[in-house]
Amino acid sequence: MKKIDTIIFDLGGVLIDWNPEYVYNGVFNGDKEKMKWFFDTICTHDWNENQDAGYPLAQATADRIALFPEHEELIKMFYGRWKEMLGGPIKGTVEILKKLIDSKHYKIVALTNWSHETFPIALETFDFLHWFEGILVSGEEKTRKPFKDIYELTLSRFEITAENSIFIDDNLRNVDAAKELGINTIHFKTPELLKEQLASFGIVL
């Protein structure tokens, strides 16, 4: 079994519950079809991911309003009410993180797709983000997962050997990209399953 000395956590969907539906479900009065149309057509996943790579939020908002002026108010809500999209910590994973850090056996860092403009809000909101030895924020680096350069940057910045590390992410696309660079990976689904997946690498909590 490979000796694991570093664990790299994704944040959103693994340690932090973030979902724009927390805002728009109320806006659309619970109409799931209208909300889905809005996310599929206007404030799309791809559009939001572009901001994770450093594109300015104000410009991104203006771009969408120019395309869909009749939905200006709804578009402005996406980043205007962004903090309300934070649902809280995923407690089971935070507990795992604390046990890993307390063990003092591993270097613990994070690699996240996150706008550099909104990440300071997360830092203020979640104390556990200050437990990491380092966090690489995509928006600060002007790139994002699953592009190869962000993984290589993480390995070099934190002096990580790929084969001695594990990367945990809830997005299979991001997991597969890390795997191509020789990084061991875990596709996150639940904290309970994560414990079992870590145990398969000899990490028993």
Short mmCIF file of C-alpha atoms in Angstrom, two decimals:
data_model
loop_
_atom_site.label_atom_id
_atom_site.label_comp_id
_atom_site.label_asym_id
_atom_site.label_seq_id
_atom_site.Cartn_x
_atom_site.Cartn_y
_atom_site.Cartn_z
CA MET A 1 0.00 0.00 0.00
CA LYS A 2 1.24 3.46 -0.90
CA LYS A 3 2.26 5.68 1.99
CA ILE A 4 -0.17 8.58 2.08
CA ASP A 5 1.23 11.76 3.61
CA THR A 6 -1.08 14.43 2.14
CA ILE A 7 -4.85 14.81 1.82
CA ILE A 8 -6.31 17.45 -0.51
CA PHE A 9 -9.92 18.45 0.15
CA ASP A 10 -12.37 20.10 -2.18
CA LEU A 11 -14.61 22.50 -0.23
CA GLY A 12 -18.03 23.07 -1.84
CA GLY A 13 -20.08 19.88 -1.72
CA VAL A 14 -17.54 18.13 0.53
CA LEU A 15 -17.13 20.40 3.57
CA ILE A 16 -19.52 23.25 2.75
CA ASP A 17 -23.12 22.98 1.60
CA TRP A 18 -23.64 25.63 -1.11
CA ASN A 19 -26.70 25.69 -3.33
CA PRO A 20 -28.30 28.60 -5.24
CA GLU A 21 -31.65 26.88 -4.77
CA TYR A 22 -31.65 28.17 -1.18
CA VAL A 23 -32.33 31.62 -2.67
CA TYR A 24 -34.28 30.85 -5.82
CA ASN A 25 -36.64 28.26 -4.36
CA GLY A 26 -38.32 31.11 -2.48
CA VAL A 27 -38.07 33.49 -5.41
CA PHE A 28 -39.90 31.01 -7.65
CA ASN A 29 -42.36 30.05 -4.88
CA GLY A 30 -41.22 26.45 -4.96
CA ASP A 31 -41.82 26.04 -8.71
CA LYS A 32 -39.02 23.56 -9.51
CA GLU A 33 -39.61 23.67 -13.27
CA LYS A 34 -39.24 27.45 -13.49
CA MET A 35 -36.15 27.34 -11.28
CA LYS A 36 -34.59 24.59 -13.39
CA TRP A 37 -35.26 26.61 -16.56
CA PHE A 38 -33.54 29.62 -14.97
CA PHE A 39 -30.42 27.62 -14.05
CA ASP A 40 -30.35 25.80 -17.39
CA THR A 41 -30.82 28.95 -19.47
CA ILE A 42 -29.71 32.10 -17.64
CA CYS A 43 -27.54 31.72 -14.52
CA THR A 44 -26.06 28.44 -15.70
CA HIS A 45 -23.47 26.19 -14.09
CA ASP A 46 -20.96 27.00 -16.85
CA TRP A 47 -21.52 30.72 -16.40
CA ASN A 48 -20.89 30.50 -12.65
CA GLU A 49 -17.80 28.34 -13.18
CA ASN A 50 -16.30 31.08 -15.31
CA GLN A 51 -16.29 33.31 -12.22
CA ASP A 52 -14.53 30.49 -10.32
CA ALA A 53 -11.67 31.06 -12.77
CA GLY A 54 -11.39 34.72 -11.84
CA TYR A 55 -13.90 36.49 -14.10
CA PRO A 56 -15.29 39.57 -12.26
CA LEU A 57 -18.71 39.09 -10.70
CA ALA A 58 -19.96 42.55 -11.70
CA GLN A 59 -18.97 41.99 -15.33
CA ALA A 60 -20.48 38.50 -15.35
CA THR A 61 -23.74 39.93 -14.02
CA ALA A 62 -23.73 42.70 -16.63
CA ASP A 63 -23.05 40.16 -19.39
CA ARG A 64 -26.11 38.12 -18.42
CA ILE A 65 -28.33 41.18 -18.09
CA ALA A 66 -27.29 42.27 -21.59
CA LEU A 67 -28.43 38.88 -22.91
CA PHE A 68 -31.58 38.61 -20.77
CA PRO A 69 -32.61 42.17 -19.80
CA GLU A 70 -36.12 41.06 -18.86
CA HIS A 71 -34.61 38.97 -16.02
CA GLU A 72 -32.31 41.67 -14.61
CA GLU A 73 -33.64 41.44 -11.07
CA LEU A 74 -33.28 37.65 -10.93
CA ILE A 75 -29.75 37.79 -12.37
CA LYS A 76 -28.61 40.40 -9.84
CA MET A 77 -29.75 38.12 -7.02
CA PHE A 78 -27.23 35.43 -7.92
CA TYR A 79 -24.25 37.27 -6.49
CA GLY A 80 -26.22 39.91 -4.64
CA ARG A 81 -27.66 37.25 -2.32
CA TRP A 82 -24.76 34.81 -2.62
CA LYS A 83 -24.23 34.47 1.14
CA GLU A 84 -27.76 33.11 1.51
CA MET A 85 -26.73 30.22 -0.76
CA LEU A 86 -24.38 28.94 1.95
CA GLY A 87 -26.29 26.19 3.70
CA GLY A 88 -23.69 25.54 6.40
CA PRO A 89 -20.92 23.04 7.08
CA ILE A 90 -21.24 19.37 6.15
CA LYS A 91 -20.71 18.33 9.75
CA GLY A 92 -19.68 14.73 9.21
CA THR A 93 -16.87 15.73 6.87
CA VAL A 94 -15.73 18.54 9.16
CA GLU A 95 -15.43 15.95 11.95
CA ILE A 96 -13.29 13.77 9.67
CA LEU A 97 -11.14 16.78 8.79
CA LYS A 98 -10.56 17.54 12.47
CA LYS A 99 -9.55 13.95 13.25
CA LEU A 100 -7.09 13.93 10.35
CA ILE A 101 -5.54 17.21 11.49
CA ASP A 102 -5.43 16.13 15.15
CA SER A 103 -3.62 12.93 14.17
CA LYS A 104 -0.69 15.06 12.92
CA HIS A 105 0.12 12.32 10.42
CA TYR A 106 -0.84 14.20 7.27
CA LYS A 107 -0.41 17.46 5.46
CA ILE A 108 -3.96 18.77 4.95
CA VAL A 109 -4.64 21.31 2.20
CA ALA A 110 -7.60 22.35 0.07
CA LEU A 111 -8.14 22.89 -3.65
CA THR A 112 -11.36 24.69 -4.46
CA ASN A 113 -13.19 26.13 -7.45
CA TRP A 114 -14.31 29.42 -5.91
CA SER A 115 -14.50 33.06 -6.91
CA HIS A 116 -11.81 35.13 -5.23
CA GLU A 117 -14.48 37.78 -4.60
CA THR A 118 -16.77 35.54 -2.54
CA PHE A 119 -14.16 33.33 -0.85
CA PRO A 120 -13.45 35.91 1.90
CA ILE A 121 -17.10 35.50 2.97
CA ALA A 122 -16.53 31.77 3.39
CA LEU A 123 -13.36 32.43 5.40
CA GLU A 124 -15.33 34.63 7.77
CA THR A 125 -18.18 32.15 8.02
CA PHE A 126 -16.42 28.81 8.54
CA ASP A 127 -13.73 28.56 11.23
CA PHE A 128 -12.52 25.19 9.94
CA LEU A 129 -11.18 26.82 6.76
CA HIS A 130 -8.39 28.19 8.96
CA TRP A 131 -7.31 24.68 9.95
CA PHE A 132 -5.70 23.94 6.57
CA GLU A 133 -1.99 24.30 5.96
CA GLY A 134 -2.97 26.04 2.75
CA ILE A 135 -5.90 26.59 0.38
CA LEU A 136 -5.54 27.07 -3.36
CA VAL A 137 -8.50 29.14 -4.59
CA SER A 138 -9.16 28.89 -8.32
CA GLY A 139 -10.33 32.49 -8.70
CA GLU A 140 -7.03 33.78 -7.32
CA GLU A 141 -5.09 31.66 -9.81
CA LYS A 142 -7.27 32.49 -12.85
CA THR A 143 -7.84 28.83 -13.64
CA ARG A 144 -9.99 26.04 -12.22
CA LYS A 145 -10.61 22.34 -11.97
CA PRO A 146 -10.59 20.19 -14.06
CA PHE A 147 -7.76 21.92 -15.95
CA LYS A 148 -4.41 20.22 -15.50
CA ASP A 149 -2.51 23.35 -14.50
CA ILE A 150 -4.42 23.86 -11.25
CA TYR A 151 -3.52 20.37 -10.02
CA GLU A 152 0.11 20.82 -10.98
CA LEU A 153 0.13 24.17 -9.19
CA THR A 154 -1.30 22.57 -6.05
CA LEU A 155 1.35 19.84 -6.07
CA SER A 156 4.20 22.29 -6.54
CA ARG A 157 2.99 25.02 -4.16
CA PHE A 158 2.43 22.66 -1.25
CA GLU A 159 5.36 20.36 -2.10
CA ILE A 160 3.15 17.31 -2.63
CA THR A 161 4.14 14.06 -4.32
CA ALA A 162 1.18 12.93 -6.41
CA GLU A 163 1.35 9.22 -5.58
CA ASN A 164 1.55 9.96 -1.84
CA SER A 165 -1.54 12.14 -1.83
CA ILE A 166 -5.33 11.70 -1.90
CA PHE A 167 -7.68 14.21 -3.53
CA ILE A 168 -11.31 14.26 -2.33
CA ASP A 169 -13.97 15.92 -4.54
CA ASP A 170 -17.71 15.50 -5.10
CA ASN A 171 -17.38 16.18 -8.84
CA LEU A 172 -16.35 13.07 -10.76
CA ARG A 173 -14.95 15.19 -13.60
CA ASN A 174 -12.51 16.82 -11.18
CA VAL A 175 -11.61 13.47 -9.63
CA ASP A 176 -10.83 11.93 -13.02
CA ALA A 177 -8.59 14.87 -13.94
CA ALA A 178 -6.56 14.45 -10.74
CA LYS A 179 -6.27 10.72 -11.34
CA GLU A 180 -4.65 11.37 -14.73
CA LEU A 181 -1.77 13.11 -12.90
CA GLY A 182 -1.16 10.12 -10.67
CA ILE A 183 -2.97 11.53 -7.64
CA ASN A 184 -4.98 9.01 -5.61
CA THR A 185 -8.62 10.04 -5.55
CA ILE A 186 -11.87 9.67 -3.66
CA HIS A 187 -15.19 10.57 -5.24
CA PHE A 188 -17.06 12.06 -2.28
CA LYS A 189 -20.69 11.12 -1.74
CA THR A 190 -21.30 11.07 2.02
CA PRO A 191 -19.17 11.49 5.17
CA GLU A 192 -19.99 7.92 6.18
CA LEU A 193 -18.74 6.52 2.88
CA LEU A 194 -15.68 8.80 3.05
CA LYS A 195 -14.57 7.04 6.24
CA GLU A 196 -14.70 3.69 4.42
CA GLN A 197 -12.89 5.12 1.40
CA LEU A 198 -10.11 6.53 3.57
CA ALA A 199 -9.81 3.19 5.37
CA SER A 200 -9.14 1.54 2.00
CA PHE A 201 -5.95 3.66 1.91
CA GLY A 202 -5.02 2.56 5.43
CA ILE A 203 -6.34 5.74 7.06
CA VAL A 204 -8.49 4.61 9.97
CA LEU A 205 -10.20 7.31 12.03
#
